[in-house]
CSV table of C-alpha atoms in Angstrom, one decimal:
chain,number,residue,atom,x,y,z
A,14,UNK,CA,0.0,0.0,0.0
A,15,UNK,CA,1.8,3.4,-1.2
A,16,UNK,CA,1.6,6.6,1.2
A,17,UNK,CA,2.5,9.1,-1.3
A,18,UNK,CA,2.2,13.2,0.1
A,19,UNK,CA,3.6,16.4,-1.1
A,20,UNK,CA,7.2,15.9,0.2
A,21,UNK,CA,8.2,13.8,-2.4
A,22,UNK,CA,8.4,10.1,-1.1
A,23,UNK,CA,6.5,7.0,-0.4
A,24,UNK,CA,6.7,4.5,1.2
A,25,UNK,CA,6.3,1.2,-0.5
A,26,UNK,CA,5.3,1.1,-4.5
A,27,UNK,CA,2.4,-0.8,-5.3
A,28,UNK,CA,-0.4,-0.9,-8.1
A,29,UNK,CA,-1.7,2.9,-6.7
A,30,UNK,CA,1.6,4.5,-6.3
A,31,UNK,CA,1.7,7.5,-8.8
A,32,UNK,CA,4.2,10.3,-9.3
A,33,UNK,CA,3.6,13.6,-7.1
A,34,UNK,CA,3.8,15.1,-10.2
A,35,UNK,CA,0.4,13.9,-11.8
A,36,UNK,CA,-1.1,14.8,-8.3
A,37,UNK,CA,-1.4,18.2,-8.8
A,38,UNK,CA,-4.1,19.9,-9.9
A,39,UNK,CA,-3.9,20.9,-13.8
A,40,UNK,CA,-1.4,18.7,-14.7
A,41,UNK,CA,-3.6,15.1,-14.6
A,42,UNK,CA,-3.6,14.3,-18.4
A,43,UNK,CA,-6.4,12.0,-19.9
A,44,UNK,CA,-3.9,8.9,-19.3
A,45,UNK,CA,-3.0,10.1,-15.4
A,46,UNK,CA,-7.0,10.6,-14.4
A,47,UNK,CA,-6.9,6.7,-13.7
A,48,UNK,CA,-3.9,7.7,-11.6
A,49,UNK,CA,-5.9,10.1,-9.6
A,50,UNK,CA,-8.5,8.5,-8.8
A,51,UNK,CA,-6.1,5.8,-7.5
A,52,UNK,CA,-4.7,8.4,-5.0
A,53,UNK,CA,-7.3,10.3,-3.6
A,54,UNK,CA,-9.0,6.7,-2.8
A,55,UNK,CA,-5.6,5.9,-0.9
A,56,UNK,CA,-5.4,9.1,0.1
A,57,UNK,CA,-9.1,10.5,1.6
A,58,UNK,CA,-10.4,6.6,2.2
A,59,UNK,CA,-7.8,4.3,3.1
A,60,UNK,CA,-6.1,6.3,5.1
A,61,UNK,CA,-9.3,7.8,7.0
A,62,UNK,CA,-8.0,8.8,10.0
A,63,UNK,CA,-5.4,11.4,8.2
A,64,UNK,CA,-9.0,12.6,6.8
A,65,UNK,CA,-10.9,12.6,9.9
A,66,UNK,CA,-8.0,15.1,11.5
A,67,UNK,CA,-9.1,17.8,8.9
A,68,UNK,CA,-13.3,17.7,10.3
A,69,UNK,CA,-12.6,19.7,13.6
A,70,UNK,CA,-11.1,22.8,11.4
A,71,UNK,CA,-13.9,22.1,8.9
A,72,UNK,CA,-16.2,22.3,11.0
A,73,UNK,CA,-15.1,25.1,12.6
A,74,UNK,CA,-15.0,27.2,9.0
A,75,UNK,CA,-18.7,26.4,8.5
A,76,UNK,CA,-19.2,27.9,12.1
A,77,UNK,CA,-17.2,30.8,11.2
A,78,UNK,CA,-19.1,31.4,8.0
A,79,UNK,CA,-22.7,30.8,9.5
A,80,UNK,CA,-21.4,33.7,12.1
A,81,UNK,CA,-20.0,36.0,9.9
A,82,UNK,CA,-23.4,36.1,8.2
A,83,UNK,CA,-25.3,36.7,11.8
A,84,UNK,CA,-22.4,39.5,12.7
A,85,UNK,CA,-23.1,41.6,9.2
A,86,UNK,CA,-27.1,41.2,9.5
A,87,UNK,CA,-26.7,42.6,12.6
A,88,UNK,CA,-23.5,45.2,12.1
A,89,UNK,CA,-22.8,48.2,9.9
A,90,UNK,CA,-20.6,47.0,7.0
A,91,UNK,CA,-18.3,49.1,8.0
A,92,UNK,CA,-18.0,48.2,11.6
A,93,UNK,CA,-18.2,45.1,10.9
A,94,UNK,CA,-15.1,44.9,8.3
A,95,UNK,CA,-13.1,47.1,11.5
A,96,UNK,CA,-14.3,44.7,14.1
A,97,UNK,CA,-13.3,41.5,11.8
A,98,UNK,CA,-9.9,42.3,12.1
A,99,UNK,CA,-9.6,40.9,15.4
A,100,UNK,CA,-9.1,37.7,13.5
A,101,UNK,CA,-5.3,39.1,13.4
A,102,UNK,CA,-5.2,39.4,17.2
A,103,UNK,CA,-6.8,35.8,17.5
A,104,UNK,CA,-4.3,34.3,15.4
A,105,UNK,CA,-1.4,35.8,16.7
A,106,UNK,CA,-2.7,34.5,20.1
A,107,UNK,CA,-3.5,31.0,19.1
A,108,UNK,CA,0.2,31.0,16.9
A,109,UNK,CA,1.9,31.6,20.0
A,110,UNK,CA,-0.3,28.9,22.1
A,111,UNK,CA,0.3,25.8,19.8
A,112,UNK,CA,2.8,26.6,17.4
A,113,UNK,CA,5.4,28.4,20.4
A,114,UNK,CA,5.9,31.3,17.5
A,115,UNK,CA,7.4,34.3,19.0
A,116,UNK,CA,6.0,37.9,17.9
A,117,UNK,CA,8.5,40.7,18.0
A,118,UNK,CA,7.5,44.0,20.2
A,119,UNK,CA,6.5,46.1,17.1
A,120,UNK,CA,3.8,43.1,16.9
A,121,UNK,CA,2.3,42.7,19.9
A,122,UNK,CA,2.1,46.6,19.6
A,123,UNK,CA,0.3,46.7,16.8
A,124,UNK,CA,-1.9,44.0,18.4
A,125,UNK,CA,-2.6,46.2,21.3
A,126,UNK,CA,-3.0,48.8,18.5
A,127,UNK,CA,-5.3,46.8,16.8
A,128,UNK,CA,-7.7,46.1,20.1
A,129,UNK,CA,-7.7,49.7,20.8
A,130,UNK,CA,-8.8,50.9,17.4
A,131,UNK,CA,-11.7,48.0,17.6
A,132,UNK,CA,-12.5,48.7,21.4
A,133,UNK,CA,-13.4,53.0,19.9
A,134,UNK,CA,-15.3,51.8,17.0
A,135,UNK,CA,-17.7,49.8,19.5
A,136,UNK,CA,-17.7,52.3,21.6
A,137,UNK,CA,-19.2,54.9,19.1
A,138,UNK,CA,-21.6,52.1,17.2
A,139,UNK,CA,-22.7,51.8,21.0
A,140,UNK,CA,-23.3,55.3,21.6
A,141,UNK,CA,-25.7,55.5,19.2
A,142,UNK,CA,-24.1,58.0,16.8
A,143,UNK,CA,-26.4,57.9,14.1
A,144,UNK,CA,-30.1,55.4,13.6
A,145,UNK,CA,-29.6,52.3,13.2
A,146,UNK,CA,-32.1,49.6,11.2
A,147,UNK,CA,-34.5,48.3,14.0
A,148,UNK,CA,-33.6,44.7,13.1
A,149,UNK,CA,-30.4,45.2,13.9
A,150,UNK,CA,-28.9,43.8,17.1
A,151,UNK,CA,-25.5,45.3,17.8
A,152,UNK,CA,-24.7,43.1,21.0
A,153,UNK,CA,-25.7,39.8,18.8
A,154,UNK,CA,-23.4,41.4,15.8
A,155,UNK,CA,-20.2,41.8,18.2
A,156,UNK,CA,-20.7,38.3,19.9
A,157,UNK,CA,-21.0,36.9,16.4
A,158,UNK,CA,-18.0,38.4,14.8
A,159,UNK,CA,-15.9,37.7,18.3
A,160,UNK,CA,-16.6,34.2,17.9
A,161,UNK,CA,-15.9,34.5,14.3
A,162,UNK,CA,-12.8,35.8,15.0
A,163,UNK,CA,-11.5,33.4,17.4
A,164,UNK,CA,-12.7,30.6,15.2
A,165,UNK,CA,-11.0,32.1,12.4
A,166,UNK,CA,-7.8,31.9,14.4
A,167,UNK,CA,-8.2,28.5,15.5
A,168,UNK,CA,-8.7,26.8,12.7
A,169,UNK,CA,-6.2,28.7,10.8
A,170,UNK,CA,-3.2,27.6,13.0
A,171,UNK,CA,-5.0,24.2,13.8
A,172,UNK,CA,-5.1,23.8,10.2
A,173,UNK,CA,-1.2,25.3,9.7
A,174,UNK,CA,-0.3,22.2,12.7
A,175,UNK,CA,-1.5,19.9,10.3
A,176,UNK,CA,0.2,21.0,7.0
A,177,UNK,CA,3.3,21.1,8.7
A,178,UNK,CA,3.1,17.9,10.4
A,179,UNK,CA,1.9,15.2,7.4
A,180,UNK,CA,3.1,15.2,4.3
A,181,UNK,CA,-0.1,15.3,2.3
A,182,UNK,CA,-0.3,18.4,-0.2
A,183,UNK,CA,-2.2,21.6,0.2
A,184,UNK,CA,-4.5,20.5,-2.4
A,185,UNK,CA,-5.1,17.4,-1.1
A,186,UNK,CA,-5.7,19.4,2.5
A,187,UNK,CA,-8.4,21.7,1.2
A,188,UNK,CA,-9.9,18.9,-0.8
A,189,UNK,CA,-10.6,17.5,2.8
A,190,UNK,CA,-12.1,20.3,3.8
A,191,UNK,CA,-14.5,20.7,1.5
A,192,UNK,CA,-15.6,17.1,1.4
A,193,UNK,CA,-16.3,18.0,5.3
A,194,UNK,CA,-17.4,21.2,4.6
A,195,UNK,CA,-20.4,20.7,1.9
A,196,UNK,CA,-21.4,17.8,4.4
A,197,UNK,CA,-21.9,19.6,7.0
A,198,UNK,CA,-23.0,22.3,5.6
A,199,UNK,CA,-26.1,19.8,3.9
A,200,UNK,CA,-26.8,19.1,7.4
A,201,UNK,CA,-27.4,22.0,8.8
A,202,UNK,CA,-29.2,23.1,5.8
A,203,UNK,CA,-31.9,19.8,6.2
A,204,UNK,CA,-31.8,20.7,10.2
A,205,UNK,CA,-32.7,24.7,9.7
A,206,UNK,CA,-34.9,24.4,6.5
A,207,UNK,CA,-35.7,20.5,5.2
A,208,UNK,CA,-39.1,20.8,5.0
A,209,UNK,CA,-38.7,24.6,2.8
A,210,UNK,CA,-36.2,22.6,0.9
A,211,UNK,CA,-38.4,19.9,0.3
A,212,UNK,CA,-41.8,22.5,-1.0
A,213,UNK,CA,-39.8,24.9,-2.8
A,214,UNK,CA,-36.1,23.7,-4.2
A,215,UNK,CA,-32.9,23.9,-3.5
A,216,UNK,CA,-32.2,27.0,-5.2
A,217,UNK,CA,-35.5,29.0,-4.1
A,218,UNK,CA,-34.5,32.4,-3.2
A,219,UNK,CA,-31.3,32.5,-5.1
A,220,UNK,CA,-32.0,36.2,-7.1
A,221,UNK,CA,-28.8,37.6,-9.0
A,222,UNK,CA,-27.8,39.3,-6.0
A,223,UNK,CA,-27.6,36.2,-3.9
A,224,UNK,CA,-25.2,34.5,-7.2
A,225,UNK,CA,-23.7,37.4,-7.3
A,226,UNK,CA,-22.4,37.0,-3.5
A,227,UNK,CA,-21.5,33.5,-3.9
A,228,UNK,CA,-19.4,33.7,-6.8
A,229,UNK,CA,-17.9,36.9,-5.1
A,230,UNK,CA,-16.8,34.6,-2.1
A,231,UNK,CA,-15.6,31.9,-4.6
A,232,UNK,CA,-13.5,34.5,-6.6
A,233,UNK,CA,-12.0,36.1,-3.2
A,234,UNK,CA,-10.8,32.9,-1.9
A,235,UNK,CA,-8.8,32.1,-5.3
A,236,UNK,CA,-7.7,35.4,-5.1
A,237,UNK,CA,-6.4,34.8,-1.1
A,238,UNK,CA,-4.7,31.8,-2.8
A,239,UNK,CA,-3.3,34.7,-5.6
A,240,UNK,CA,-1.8,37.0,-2.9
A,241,UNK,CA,-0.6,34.4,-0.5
A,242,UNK,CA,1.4,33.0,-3.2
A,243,UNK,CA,2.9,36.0,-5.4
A,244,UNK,CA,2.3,39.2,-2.6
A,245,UNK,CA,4.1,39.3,0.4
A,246,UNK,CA,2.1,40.7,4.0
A,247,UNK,CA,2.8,44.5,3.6
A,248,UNK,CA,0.9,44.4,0.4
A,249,UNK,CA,-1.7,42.2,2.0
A,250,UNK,CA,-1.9,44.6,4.8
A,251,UNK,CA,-2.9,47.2,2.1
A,252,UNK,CA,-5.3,45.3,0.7
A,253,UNK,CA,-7.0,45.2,3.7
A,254,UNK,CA,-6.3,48.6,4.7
A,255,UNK,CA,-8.2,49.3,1.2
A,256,UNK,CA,-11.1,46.9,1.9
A,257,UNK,CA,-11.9,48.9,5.4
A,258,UNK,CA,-12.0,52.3,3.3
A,259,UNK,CA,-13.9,50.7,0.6
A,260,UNK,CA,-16.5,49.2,2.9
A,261,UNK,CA,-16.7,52.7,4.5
A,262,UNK,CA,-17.7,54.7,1.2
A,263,UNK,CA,-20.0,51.4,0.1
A,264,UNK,CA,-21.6,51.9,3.2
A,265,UNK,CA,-22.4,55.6,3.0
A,266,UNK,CA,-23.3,55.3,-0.4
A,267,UNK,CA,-25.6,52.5,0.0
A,268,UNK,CA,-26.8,52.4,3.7
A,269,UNK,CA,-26.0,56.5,4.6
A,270,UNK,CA,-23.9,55.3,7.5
A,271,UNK,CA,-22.2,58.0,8.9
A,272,UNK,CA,-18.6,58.4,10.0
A,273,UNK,CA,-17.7,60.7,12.6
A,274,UNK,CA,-14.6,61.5,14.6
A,275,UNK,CA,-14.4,58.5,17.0
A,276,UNK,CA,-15.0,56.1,14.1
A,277,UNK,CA,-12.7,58.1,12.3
A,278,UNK,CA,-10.1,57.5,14.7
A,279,UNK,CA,-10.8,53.9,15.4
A,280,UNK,CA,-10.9,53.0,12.0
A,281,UNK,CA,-7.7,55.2,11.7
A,282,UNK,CA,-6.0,52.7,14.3
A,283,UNK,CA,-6.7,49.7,12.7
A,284,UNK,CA,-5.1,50.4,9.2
A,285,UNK,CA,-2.1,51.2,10.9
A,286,UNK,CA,-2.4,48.2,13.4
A,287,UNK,CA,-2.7,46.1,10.2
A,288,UNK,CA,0.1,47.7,8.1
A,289,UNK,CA,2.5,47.4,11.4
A,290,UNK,CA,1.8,44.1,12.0
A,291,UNK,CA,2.5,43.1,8.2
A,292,UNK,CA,6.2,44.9,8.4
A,293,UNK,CA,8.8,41.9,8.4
A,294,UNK,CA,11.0,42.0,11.3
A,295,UNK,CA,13.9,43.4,9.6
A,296,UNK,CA,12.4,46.6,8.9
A,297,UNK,CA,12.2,47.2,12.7
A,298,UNK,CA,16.1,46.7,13.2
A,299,UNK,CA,16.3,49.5,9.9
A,300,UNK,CA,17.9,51.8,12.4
A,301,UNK,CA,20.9,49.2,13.6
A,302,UNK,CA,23.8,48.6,12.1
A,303,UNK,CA,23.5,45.7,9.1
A,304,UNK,CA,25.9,42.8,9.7
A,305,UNK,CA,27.4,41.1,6.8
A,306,UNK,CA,24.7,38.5,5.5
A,307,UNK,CA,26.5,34.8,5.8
A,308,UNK,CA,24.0,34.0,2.6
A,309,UNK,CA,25.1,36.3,0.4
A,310,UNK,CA,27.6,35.1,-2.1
A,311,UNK,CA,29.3,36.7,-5.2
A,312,UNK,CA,28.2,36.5,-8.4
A,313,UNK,CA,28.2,33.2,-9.6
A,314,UNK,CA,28.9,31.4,-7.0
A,315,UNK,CA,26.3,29.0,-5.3
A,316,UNK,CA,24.2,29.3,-2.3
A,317,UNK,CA,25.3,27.2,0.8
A,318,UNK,CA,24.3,24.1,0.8
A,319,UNK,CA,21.9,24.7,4.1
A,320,UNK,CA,20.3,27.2,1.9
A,321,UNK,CA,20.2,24.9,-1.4
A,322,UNK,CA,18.3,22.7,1.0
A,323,UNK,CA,15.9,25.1,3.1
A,324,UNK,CA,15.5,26.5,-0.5
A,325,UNK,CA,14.0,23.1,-1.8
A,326,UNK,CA,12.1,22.4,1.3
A,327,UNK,CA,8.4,22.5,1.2
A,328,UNK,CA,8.0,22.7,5.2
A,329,UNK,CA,9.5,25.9,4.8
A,330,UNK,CA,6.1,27.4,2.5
A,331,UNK,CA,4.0,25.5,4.0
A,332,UNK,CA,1.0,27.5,2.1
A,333,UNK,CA,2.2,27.5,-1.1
A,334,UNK,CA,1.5,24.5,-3.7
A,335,UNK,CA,4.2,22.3,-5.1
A,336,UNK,CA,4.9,21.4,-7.8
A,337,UNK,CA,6.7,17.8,-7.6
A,338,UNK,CA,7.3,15.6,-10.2
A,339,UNK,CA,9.6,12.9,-9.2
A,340,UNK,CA,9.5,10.3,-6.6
A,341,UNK,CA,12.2,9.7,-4.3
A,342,UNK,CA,14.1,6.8,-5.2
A,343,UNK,CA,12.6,7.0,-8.6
């Protein structure tokens, strides 16, 4: 029986043993599809446990998405985008907690940054600063984008534990997921609304708007994949900085929220919460003096050999597909 993951090895050939290579998405062929079916049988069924792992952080997304959607019926758009970004404070936290990741002080500044920018914006959608819908709960919204948030964090380092402790792909991973995901998901669908299922369809009630949301959410997470993989976290931290000023005019344009001084301000924390907490660590030593770097060599010459091999190590991206295309000891 072949194990075969995304590091490159497996562990005895047999009739399903395939190349990583024709494992990865876009490159099955009409002649490897045989091939990958062979795998994600071994890979999703046989070995059901390694499956199983990936249902507590599935389980947890569909949570987090279920609450996200209680948190905005019940929130300002913009308050809720400002309030959401918690999720960096909750994943710093639980990086710490089960991954023993250390955060330099600029960090965990910008973290107490970040809470203090969120803490004024609640205060001022608590004061009442301008009317608010009457279905609109702001209590319910907070509690539901807090748990949001600390889901969010969870499952993203539960999930990062797992990619960096097995060897199966990221592809492979988030195939997983949403195997567990759309079950669920079904389930809580027949448990809320089976019988309205039943009388009326499954796709009664979805109006142009309603596609238009879902194929925004599926375009946004191919485009996380995008960023993650060609961007580095400055420029992520201003595309989020952009999405809170976007959500802001959308919201006054659309909804005629109004901004005043102590959203202003809290708002005004956050984007620079978020920008500092995407600076790499270097940039905060900018004012020392540089030490000669032991990796850089003259022209023409190779790297080190440690760096050859960190270089060609996929634990060291964990995030970031592979492409591998020859078996060890092949």
């Amino acid at each position: 029986m072949a194990a075969v993951g995304s590091g490159g090895s497996t562990a005895a050939a047999g009739p399903g043993a395939v190349s990583a290579g024709a494992l990865e998405p876009g490159t099955a062929s009409a002649g490897n599809v045989k091939h990958l079916v062979l795998f994600l049988h071994e890979a999703v069924l046989v070995q059901y446990m390694d499956t199983l792992k990936l249902a507590v952080p599935s389980l947890i997304y569909t949570l987090q998405n279920n609450l996200q959607y209680v948190a905005i019926s019940n929130l300002p758009a913009a308050t809720f985008q400002v309030t959401y970004q918690l999720k960096i404070l909750t994943t710093a936290l639980f990086s710490v907690l089960m991954l023993n990741r250390s955060l330099s002080r600029l960090q965990w500044a910008s973290l107490l940054l970040l809470f203090t920018g969120v803490a004024i914006v609640q205060a001022q959608q608590a004061g009442g600063g301008a009317p608010r819908p009457l279905d609109q709960n702001p209590g319910v919204g907070l509690a539901a984008v807090v748990a949001s948030c600390l889901s969010s964090g969870f499952a993203g380092v539960y999930f990062e534990k797992i990619l960096k402790g097995s060897s199966g792909s990221v592809w492979l991973r988030n195939l997983q997921l949403g195997l567990f995901g759309t079950a669920l998901g079904l389930l809580g669908l027949w448990w809320a609304e089976g019988t309205a299922v039943a009388h009326r369809g499954f796709f009664f009630g979805y109006t142009p708007a309603v596609w238009g949301v879902v194929l925004n959410q599926a375009f946004g997470g191919l485009l996380v994949a995008v960023v993650v993989k060609y961007a580095d976290n400055i420029l992520k931290g201003f595309a989020t900085s952009l999405s809170i000023v976007l959500s802001t005019v959308a919201s006054i344009r659309l909804f005629g929220f109004h901004v005043d001084p102590l959203f202003a301000l809290g708002a005004g924390l956050v984007i620079g919460a978020v920008y500092l907490y995407s600076l790499p660590r270097a940039s905060a030593k900018a004012g020392a003096p540089s030490a000669p770097c032991p990796h850089q060599q003259p022209p023409g010459q190779p790297p080190p050999p440690q760096l050859a091999a960190r270089r060609g190590d996929p634990s060291t991206e964990p995030f970031l597909p592979k492409l591998l295309t020859k078996v060890k000891g092949s």
